[in-house]
XYZ file of C-alpha atoms in Angstrom:
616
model
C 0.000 0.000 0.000
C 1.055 3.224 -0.724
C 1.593 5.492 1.922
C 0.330 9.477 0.920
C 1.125 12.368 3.671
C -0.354 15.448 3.606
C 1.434 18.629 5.113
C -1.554 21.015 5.305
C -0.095 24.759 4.760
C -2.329 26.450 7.318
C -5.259 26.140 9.674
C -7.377 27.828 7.327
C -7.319 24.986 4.643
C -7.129 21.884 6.875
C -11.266 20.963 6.375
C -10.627 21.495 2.661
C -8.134 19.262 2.604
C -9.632 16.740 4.101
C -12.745 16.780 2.348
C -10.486 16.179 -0.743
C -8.409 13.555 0.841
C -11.567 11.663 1.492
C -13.268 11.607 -2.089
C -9.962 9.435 -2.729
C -11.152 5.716 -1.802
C -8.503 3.738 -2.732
C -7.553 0.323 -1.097
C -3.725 0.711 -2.081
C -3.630 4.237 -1.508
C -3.423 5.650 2.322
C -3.870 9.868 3.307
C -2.434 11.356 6.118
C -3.101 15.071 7.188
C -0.717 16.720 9.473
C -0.026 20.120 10.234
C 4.031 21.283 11.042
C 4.393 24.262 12.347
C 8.162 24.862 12.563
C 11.180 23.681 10.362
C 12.584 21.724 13.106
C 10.002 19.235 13.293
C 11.092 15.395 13.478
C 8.409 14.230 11.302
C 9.971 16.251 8.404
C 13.533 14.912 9.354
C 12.250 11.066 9.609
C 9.343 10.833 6.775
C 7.796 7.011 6.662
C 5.622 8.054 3.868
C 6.252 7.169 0.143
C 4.337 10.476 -1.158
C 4.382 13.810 0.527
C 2.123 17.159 -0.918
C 3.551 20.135 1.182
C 4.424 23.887 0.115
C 7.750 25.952 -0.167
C 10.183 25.591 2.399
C 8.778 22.731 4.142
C 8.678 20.918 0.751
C 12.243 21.369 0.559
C 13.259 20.190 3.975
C 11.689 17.213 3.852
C 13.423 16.687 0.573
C 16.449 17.346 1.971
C 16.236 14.832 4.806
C 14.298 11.816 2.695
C 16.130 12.129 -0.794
C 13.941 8.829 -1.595
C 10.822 10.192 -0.750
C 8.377 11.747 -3.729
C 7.300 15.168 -3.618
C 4.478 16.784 -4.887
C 4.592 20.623 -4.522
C 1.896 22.743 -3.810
C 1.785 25.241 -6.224
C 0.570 29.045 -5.495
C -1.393 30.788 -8.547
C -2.124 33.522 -10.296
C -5.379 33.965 -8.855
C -4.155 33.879 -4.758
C -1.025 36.575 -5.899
C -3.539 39.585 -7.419
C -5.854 38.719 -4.709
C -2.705 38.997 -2.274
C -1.577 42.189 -3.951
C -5.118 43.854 -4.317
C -5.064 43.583 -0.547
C -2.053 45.307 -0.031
C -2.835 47.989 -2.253
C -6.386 48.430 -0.857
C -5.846 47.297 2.852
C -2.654 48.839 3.684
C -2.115 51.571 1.329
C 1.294 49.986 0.046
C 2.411 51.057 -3.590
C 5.901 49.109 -3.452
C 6.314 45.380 -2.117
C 8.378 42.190 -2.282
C 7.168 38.990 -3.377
C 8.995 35.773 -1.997
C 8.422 32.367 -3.228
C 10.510 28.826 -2.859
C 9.383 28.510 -6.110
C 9.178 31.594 -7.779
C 6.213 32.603 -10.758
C 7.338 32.222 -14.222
C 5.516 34.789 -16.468
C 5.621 38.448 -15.459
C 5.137 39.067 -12.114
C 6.057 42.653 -12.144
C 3.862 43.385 -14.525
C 1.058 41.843 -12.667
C 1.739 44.744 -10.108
C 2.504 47.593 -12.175
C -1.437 46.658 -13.703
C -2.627 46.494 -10.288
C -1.206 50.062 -9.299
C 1.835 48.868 -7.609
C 5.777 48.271 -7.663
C 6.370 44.351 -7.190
C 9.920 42.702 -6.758
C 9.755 38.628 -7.215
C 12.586 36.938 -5.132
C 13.236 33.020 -4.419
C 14.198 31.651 -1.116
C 13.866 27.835 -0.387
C 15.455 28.707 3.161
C 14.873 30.376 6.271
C 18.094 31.940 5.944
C 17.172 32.806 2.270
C 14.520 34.712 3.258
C 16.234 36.373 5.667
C 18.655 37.634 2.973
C 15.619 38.251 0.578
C 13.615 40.798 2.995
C 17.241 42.433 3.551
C 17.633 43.019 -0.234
C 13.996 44.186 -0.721
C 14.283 46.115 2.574
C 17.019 48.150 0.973
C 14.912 48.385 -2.629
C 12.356 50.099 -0.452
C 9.763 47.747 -0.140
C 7.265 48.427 2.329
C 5.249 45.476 2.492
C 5.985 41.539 1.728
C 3.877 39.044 0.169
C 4.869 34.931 0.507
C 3.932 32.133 3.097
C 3.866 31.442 6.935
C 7.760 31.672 7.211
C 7.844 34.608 5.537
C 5.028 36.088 7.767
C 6.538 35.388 10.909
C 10.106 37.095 10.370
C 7.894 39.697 9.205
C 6.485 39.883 12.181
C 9.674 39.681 14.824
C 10.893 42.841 12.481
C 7.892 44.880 12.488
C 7.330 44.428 8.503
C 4.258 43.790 6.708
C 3.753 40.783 5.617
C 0.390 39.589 3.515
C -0.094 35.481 3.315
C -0.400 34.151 -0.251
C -2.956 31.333 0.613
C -3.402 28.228 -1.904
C -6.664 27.681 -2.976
C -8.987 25.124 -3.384
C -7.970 24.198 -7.356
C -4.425 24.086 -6.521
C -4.838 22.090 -3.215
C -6.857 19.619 -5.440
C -4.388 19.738 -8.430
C -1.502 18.602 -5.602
C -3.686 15.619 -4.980
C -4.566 14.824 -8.045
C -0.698 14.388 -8.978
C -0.030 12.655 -5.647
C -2.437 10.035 -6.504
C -0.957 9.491 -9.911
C 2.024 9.080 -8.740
C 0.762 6.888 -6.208
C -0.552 4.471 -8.672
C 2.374 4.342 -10.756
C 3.981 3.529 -7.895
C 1.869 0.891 -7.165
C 2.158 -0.648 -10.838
C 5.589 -0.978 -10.264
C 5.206 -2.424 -7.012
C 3.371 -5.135 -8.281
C 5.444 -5.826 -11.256
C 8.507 -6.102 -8.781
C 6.050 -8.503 -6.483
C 5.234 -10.250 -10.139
C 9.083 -10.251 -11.343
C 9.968 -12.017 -7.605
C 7.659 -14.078 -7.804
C 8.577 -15.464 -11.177
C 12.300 -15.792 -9.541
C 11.220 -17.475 -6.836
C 9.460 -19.920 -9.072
C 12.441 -20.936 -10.650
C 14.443 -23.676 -9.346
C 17.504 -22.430 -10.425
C 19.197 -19.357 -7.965
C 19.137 -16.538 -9.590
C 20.832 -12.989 -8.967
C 20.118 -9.956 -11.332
C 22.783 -7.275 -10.934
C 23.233 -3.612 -12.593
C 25.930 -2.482 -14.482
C 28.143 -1.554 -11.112
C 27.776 -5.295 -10.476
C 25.483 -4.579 -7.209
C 22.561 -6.870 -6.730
C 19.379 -5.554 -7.730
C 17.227 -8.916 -7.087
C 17.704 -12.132 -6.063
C 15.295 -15.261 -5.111
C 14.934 -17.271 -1.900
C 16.696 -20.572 -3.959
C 19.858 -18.487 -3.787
C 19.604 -18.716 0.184
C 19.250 -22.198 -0.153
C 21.631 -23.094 -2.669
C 24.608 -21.278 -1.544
C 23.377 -21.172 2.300
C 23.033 -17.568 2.690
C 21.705 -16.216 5.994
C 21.987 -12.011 5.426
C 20.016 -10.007 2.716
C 21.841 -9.831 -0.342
C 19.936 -7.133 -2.083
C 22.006 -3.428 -2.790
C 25.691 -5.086 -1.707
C 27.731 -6.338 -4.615
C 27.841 -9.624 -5.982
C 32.005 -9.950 -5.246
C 30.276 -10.368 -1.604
C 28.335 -13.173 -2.662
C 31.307 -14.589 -5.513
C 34.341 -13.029 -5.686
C 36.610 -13.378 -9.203
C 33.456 -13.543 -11.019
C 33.880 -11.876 -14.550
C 31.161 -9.950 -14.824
C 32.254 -6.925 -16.355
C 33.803 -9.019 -19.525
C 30.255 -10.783 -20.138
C 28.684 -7.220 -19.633
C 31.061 -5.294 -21.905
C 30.963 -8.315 -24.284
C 27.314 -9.590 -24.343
C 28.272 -12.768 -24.231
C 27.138 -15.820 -21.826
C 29.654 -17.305 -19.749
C 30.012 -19.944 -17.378
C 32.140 -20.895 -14.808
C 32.470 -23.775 -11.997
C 33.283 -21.659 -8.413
C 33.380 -22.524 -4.855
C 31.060 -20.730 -2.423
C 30.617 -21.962 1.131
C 32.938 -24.618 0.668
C 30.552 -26.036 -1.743
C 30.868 -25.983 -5.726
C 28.256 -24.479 -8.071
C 27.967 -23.463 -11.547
C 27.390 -19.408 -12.403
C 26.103 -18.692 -15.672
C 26.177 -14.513 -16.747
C 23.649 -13.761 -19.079
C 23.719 -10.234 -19.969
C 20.102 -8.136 -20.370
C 19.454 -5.622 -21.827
C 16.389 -3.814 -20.804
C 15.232 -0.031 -22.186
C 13.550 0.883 -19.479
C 16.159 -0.522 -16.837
C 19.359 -0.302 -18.443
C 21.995 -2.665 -19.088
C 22.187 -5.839 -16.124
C 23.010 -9.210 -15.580
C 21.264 -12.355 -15.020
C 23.314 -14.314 -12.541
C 22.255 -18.247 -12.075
C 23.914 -20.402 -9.404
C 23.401 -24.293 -9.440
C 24.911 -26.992 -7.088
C 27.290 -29.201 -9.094
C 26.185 -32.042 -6.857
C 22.167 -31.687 -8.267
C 23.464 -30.713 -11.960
C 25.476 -34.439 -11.923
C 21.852 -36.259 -10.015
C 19.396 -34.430 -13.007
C 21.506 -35.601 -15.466
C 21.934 -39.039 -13.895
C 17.865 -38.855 -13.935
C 17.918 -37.750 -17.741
C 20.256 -40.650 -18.491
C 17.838 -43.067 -16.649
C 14.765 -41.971 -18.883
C 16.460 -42.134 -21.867
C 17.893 -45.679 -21.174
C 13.995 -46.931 -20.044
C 13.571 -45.745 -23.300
C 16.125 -47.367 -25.042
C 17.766 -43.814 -26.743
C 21.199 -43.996 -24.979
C 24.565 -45.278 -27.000
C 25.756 -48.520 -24.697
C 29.442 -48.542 -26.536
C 32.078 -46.947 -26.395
C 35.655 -46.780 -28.245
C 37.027 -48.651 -25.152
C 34.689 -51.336 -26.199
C 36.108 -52.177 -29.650
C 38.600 -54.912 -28.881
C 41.751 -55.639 -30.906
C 44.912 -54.842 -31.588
C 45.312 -55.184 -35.675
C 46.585 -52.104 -37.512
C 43.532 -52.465 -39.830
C 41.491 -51.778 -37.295
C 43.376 -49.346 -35.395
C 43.421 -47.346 -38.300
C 39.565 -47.649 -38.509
C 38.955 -46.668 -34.600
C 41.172 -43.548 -35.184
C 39.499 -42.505 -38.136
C 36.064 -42.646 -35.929
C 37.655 -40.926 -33.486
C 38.353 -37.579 -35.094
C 34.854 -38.055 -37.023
C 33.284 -37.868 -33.432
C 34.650 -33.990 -32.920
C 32.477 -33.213 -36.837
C 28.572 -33.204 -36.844
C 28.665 -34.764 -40.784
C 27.074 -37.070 -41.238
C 29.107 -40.838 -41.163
C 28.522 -43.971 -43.499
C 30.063 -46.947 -41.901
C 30.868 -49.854 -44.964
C 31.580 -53.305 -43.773
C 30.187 -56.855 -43.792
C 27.346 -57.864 -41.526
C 28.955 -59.033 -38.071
C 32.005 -56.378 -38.646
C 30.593 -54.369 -35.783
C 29.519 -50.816 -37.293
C 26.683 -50.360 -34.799
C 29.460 -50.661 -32.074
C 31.141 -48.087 -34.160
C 28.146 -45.863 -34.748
C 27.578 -45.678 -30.463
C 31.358 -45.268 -29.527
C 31.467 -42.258 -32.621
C 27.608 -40.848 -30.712
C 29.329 -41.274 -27.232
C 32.523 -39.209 -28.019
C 30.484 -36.291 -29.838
C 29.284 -33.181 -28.317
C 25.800 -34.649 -28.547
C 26.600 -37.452 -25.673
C 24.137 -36.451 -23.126
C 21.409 -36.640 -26.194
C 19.209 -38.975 -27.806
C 21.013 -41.850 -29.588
C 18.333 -43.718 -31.704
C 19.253 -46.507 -33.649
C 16.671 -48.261 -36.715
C 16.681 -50.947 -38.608
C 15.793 -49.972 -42.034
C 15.451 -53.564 -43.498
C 14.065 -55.082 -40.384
C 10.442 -53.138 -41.307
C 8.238 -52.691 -44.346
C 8.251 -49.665 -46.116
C 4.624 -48.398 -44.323
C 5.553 -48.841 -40.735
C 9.360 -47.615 -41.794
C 8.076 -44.154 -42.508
C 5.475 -43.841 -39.493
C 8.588 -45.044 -37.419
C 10.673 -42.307 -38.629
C 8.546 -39.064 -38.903
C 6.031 -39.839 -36.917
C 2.333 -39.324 -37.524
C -0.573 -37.875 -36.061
C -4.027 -38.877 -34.299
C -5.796 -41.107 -37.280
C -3.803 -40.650 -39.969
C -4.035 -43.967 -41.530
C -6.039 -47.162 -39.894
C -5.012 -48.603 -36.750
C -3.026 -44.829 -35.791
C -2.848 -44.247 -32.373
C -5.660 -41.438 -31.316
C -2.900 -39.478 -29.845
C -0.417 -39.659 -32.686
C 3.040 -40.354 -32.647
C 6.944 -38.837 -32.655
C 9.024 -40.354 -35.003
C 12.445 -41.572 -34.684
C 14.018 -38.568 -35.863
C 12.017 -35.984 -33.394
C 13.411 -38.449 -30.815
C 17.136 -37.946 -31.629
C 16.522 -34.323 -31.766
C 19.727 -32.142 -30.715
C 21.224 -36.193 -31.099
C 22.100 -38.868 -33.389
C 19.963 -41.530 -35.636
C 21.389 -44.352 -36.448
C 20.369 -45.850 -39.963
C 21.314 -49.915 -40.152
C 20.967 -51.471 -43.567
C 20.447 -48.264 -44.844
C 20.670 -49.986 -48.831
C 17.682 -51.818 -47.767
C 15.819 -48.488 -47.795
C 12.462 -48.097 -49.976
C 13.432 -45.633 -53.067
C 10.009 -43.539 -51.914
C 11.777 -43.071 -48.185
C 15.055 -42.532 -49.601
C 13.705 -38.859 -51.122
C 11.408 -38.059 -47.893
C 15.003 -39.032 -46.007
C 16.847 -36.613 -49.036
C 14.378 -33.782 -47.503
C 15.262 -34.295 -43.892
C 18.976 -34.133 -44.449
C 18.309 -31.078 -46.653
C 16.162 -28.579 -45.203
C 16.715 -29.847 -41.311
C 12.750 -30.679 -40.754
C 10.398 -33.280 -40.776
C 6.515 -33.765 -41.274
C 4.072 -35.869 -39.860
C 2.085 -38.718 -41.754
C -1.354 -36.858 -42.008
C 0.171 -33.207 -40.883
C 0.784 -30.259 -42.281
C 3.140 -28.592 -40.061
C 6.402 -28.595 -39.872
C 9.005 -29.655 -37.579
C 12.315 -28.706 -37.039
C 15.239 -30.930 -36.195
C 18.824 -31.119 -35.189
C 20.126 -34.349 -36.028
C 23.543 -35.951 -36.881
C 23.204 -38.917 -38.873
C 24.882 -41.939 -39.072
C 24.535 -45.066 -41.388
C 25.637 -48.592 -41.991
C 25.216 -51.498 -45.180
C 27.324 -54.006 -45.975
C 25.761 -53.532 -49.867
C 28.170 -52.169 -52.261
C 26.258 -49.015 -52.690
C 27.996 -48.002 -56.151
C 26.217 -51.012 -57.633
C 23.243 -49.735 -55.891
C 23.364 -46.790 -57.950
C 23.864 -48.036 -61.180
C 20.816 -50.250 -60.845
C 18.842 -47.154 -59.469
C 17.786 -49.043 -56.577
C 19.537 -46.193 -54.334
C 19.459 -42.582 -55.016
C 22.936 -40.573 -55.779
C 22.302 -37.602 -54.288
C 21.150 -39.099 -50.906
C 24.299 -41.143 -51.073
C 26.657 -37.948 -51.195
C 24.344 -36.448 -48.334
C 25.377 -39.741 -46.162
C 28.761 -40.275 -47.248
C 30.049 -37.323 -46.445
C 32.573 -38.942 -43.971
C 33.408 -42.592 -44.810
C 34.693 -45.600 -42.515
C 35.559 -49.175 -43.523
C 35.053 -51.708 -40.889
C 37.423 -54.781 -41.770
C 36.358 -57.860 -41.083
C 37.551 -60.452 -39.190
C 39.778 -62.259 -41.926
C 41.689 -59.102 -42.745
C 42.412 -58.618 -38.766
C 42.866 -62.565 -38.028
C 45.439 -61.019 -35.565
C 42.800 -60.449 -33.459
C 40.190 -63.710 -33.565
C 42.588 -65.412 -30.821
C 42.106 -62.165 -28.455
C 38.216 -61.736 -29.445
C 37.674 -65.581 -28.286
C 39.084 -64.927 -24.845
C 36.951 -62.030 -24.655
C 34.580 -63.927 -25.415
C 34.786 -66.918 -23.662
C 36.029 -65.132 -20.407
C 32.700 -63.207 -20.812
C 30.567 -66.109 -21.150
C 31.859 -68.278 -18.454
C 30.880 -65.474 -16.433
C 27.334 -65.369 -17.385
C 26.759 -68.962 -17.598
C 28.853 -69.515 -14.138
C 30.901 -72.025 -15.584
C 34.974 -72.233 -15.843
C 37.096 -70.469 -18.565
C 37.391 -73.332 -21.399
C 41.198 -72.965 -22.539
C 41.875 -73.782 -26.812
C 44.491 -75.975 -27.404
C 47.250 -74.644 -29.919
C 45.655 -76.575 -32.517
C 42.503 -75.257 -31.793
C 43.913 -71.948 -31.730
C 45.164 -72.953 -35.508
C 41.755 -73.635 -36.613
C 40.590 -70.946 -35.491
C 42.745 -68.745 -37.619
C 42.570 -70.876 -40.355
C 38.728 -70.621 -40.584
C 37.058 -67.999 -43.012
C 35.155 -66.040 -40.319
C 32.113 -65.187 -43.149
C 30.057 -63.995 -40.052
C 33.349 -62.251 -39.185
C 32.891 -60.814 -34.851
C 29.220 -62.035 -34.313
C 29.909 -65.019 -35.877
C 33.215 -65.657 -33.751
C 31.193 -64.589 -30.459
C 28.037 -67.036 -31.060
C 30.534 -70.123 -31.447
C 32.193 -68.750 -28.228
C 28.996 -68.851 -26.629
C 28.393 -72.118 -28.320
C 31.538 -73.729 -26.618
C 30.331 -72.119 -23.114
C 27.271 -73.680 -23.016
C 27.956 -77.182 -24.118
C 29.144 -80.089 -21.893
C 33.205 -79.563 -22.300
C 36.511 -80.221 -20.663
C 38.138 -77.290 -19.374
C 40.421 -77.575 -22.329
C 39.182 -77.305 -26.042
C 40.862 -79.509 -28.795
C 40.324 -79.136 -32.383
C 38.631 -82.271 -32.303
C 36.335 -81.138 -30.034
C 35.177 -78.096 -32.028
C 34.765 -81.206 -35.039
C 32.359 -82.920 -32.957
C 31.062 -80.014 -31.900
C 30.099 -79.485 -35.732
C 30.296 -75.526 -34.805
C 32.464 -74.521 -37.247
C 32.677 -77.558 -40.016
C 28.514 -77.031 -40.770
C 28.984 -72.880 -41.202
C 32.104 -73.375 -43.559
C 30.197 -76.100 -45.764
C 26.752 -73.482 -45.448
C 28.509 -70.718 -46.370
C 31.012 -71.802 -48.949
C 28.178 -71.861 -50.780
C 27.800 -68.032 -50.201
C 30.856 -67.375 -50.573
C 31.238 -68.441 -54.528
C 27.672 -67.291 -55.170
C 28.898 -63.919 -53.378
C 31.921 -63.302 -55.172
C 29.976 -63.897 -58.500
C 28.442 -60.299 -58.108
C 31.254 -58.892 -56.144
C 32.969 -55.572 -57.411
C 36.286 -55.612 -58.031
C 36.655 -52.906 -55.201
C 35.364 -55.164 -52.875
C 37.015 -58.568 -54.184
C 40.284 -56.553 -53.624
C 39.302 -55.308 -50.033
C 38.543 -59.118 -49.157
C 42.450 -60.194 -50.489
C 43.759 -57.055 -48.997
C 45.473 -56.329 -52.093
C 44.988 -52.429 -54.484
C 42.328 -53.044 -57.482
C 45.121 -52.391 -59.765
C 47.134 -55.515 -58.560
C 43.580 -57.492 -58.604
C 43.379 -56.016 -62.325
C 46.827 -56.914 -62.836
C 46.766 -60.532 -61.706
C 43.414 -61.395 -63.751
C 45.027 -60.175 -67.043
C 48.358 -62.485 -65.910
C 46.087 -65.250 -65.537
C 44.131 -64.978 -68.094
C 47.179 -64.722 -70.340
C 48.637 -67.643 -69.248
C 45.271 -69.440 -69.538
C 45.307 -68.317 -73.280
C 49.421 -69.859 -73.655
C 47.985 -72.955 -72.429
């Protein structure tokens, strides 16, 4: 509530004022009428109110001793000085006179007087010593009379002077109010956007400290107190009281956001500076504080949801096992793709391991604490592929869900989408896909609005996607927008360094699932394993380690055991098969990648052989 006090000038005016005061029925607005009769008065000295309507000199004192307070001056018109003057013409007979003012008339005073048949001097004095000085001056001018207020009147009096009391009147009594109310109710507007503005701050659960361009706090919220377990009130001390080494003044000057980890109260939080801007304020800073402790437990949370919803990357680089130079070179290579957001096509045989690849390159990208999605694209039909990966809405197509759905990419929004067996793709998603990539938005089956994503892409096929091409079974220009960083997973015959090490993985791994001991290969074992094709390269290797776990076995594994075991013997016979039919329709890129040797030596060989064949 806002807090209005009256000084009434004189006695005289006291029921008009508060006949005034009391056609103002406000409940946010409070009047108070008092009456001062001296200067030296403590309730001018120690004003509570937030409004005060006085006159003159008291106006000024109380100004003087409550620089915060608002004053409304009562102003003394026309209409009261020839009334005033009139008198002393009339009355006392006086043709020359003094007129002295705190505020003094703008617009011709002396000729006021001079049409009302006397000489009139205008002088301003906002102090009792002022108007001491004034009367002296006018004294010496020859005035014999003085016109002004009840100061003026009574040093008139202790010196035997006339003195003639310019009186406000009713309209300017009422035009005081009138502007002390207005400014009352601005007052209160800005009261209650303050109450609003804390409010909002105190609604947040972050701490948060605005500050003003000296870097003193301006507001703050109670999570502050809690946060950084503050007793005292912060507000109108500097924030180097609450932080000190905080670079404010750079993020002010600069405009840009910064963050930094300090210690406060032997505890660590996280200050973020966001610079504002504000016309009617000026320039400030936003100031938020959170505990490192509860930043590390909400993301913990966030990871949890994710993983109930399957959208987390499980692998990491630490998880691809071996020690071959082959793939060493390929981890690397995944490695320094993980600082880019292009987009990745991982080429490799099925059972290489790409989707390993594809989670450890997600996991060591700025977008690790994001969505990882990963999809199939030959494991559904072409219908329920496109619903799955832009979504749709309520009854778009029979059997929708009512409520409609987000697709795959609104998922791995601000993430990364993996796309398995992307080859497999219809031709009719491959241009919706095109779009995505393109413009950085999606659209809804049944929708017309538009959605925009941030997405990093990754994709995997073990198809040679050249060939695709030619046939037209894959578009070009969505290859380019996928390939724009490539990686070759080898498989497991071009790294047989490592199919010895992969098996104890393995078999280390499954022994401990199964609870059973370590099985231990034999050196001829070991030989056949190395001397076996691998055509399911890892996955195969890790299903006939789990193979060997779970069947009745001595602790140690002969060659002839894995022969009676049938594990490997059946899957070379099966996919020898394959294999020829396979390397019918291979490209000579890919025939060259599976000896390890250039194309041009492949090229080179052929032509030798088929030379020789035409000798023979």
């Amino acid at each position: 509530m806002v807090r209005i006090q009256w000084i009434v000038p004189y006695t005289e005016t006291w029921e008009v004022c508060r006949q005034q005061a009391e056609t103002v029925r406000r409940k946010d607005m409070e009047i108070e009428l008092i009456q001062v009769f001296t200067q030296d008065d403590e309730r001018l000295k120690h004003c509570s109110a937030d409004i005060v309507i006085a006159r003159g000199i008291t106006a000024r004192t109380i100004q003087r001793y409550n620089p915060d307070v608002q004053i409304v001056d009562i102003q003394v018109g026309f209409a009261e000085v020839i009334h005033a003057i009139l008198k002393c013409r009339d009355e006392m007979g006086v043709k020359k006179a003094a007129i002295i003012l705190a505020k003094p008339l703008e617009g011709g005073v002396e000729e006021l007087g001079r049409a009302c048949g006397i000489h009139l001097e205008q002088y301003g004095a906002s102090t009792m010593e002022e108007i001491c000085r004034a009367v002296d001056a006018a004294v010496s001018h020859g005035a014999e009379a003085f016109l002004g207020g009840e100061n003026l009147r009574l040093i008139c009096e202790e010196r035997g002077l006339l003195a003639i009391h310019v009186l406000s009147g009713p309209n300017a009594l009422k035009q005081a109010l009138n502007e002390a109310v207005n400014i009352g109710t601005a007052i209160n507007r800005r009261l209650q956007h303050a109450r609003f503005q804390k409010h909002v701050l105190d609604s947040m659960k972050e701490a948060v400290v605005v500050i003003d361009d000296k870097g003193v706090i301006i507001q703050v919220n109670k999570q502050v107190y809690d946060t950084v377990h503050l007793k005292e009130n912060m507000v109108g001390k500097s924030i180097e009281t609450l932080c000190k080494g905080l670079d404010w003044q750079e993020s002010l000057s600069s405009g840009l956001e910064m963050d930094s980890v300090q210690e406060i109260n032997r505890q660590f939080v996280l200050v973020s500076l966001k610079p504002l801007n504000i016309a009617s304020e000026g320039p400030a800073i936003l100031v938020t504080f959170q505990n490192v402790d509860n930043i590390k437990e909400t993301e913990s949370k966030i990871r949890r949801k994710l993983a109930e919803k399957g959208l987390t990357a499980r692998y990491h680089f630490e998880d691809i096992i071996g020690e071959s130079e082959e793939l060493k070179q390929a981890v690397t290579m995944a490695y320094y793709y993980s600082r880019t957001d292009s987009n990745v096509l991982l080429l490799g045989e099925s059972g290489t391991g790409k989707e390993l690849f594809a989670h450890s390159i997600h996991n060591a990208s700025r977008r690790k604490h994001q969505p990882f999605v990963a999809v199939n694209c030959a494991a559904l039909p072409e219908n329920l592929l496109e619903s799955e990966l832009f979504g749709y809405v309520g009854g778009a197509f029979s059997g929708a869900s009512k409520e409609g759905k987000a697709g795959l990419f609104e998922l791995a929004h601000r993430g990364t989408i993996f796309l398995d067996e992307i080859g497999e793709m219809p031709m009719n998603l491959q241009a919706k896909l095109l779009r995505v990539l393109q413009e950085k938005e999606i659209r809804r089956i049944g929708d017309d609005k538009i959605i925009p994503v941030d997405v990093r892409v990754i994709s995997a096929t073990n198809i040679h996607m050249q060939d695709m091409i030619k046939e037209h079974k894959f578009r070009s220009d969505l290859y380019y927008r996928i390939n724009l960083l490539q990686i070759s997973v080898p498989s497991l015959r071009e790294r047989q360094g490592d199919i010895l090490l992969l098996a104890d993985h393995f078999m280390n791994r499954f022994a401990v699932k199964y609870d059973v001991s370590v099985p231990v290969f034999t050196q001829q074992a070991k030989e056949y394993l190395l001397q076996y094709s691998w055509p399911g390269n890892v996955r195969e290797l890790q299903n006939v380690c789990e193979r060997i776990v779970v069947l009745p076995h001595d602790v140690e594994i002969a060659s002839e055991d894995l022969k009676k075991m049938k594990i490997l013997e059946e899957e070379a016979e099966e996919e020898t098969g394959k294999e020829k039919k396979k390397r019918k329709t291979m490209s000579q890129e890919e025939m060259a990648a599976m000896m390890g040797i250039s194309r041009t030596t492949l090229w080179r060989r052929r032509k030798q052989l088929k030379e020789n064949e035409t000798n023979e």
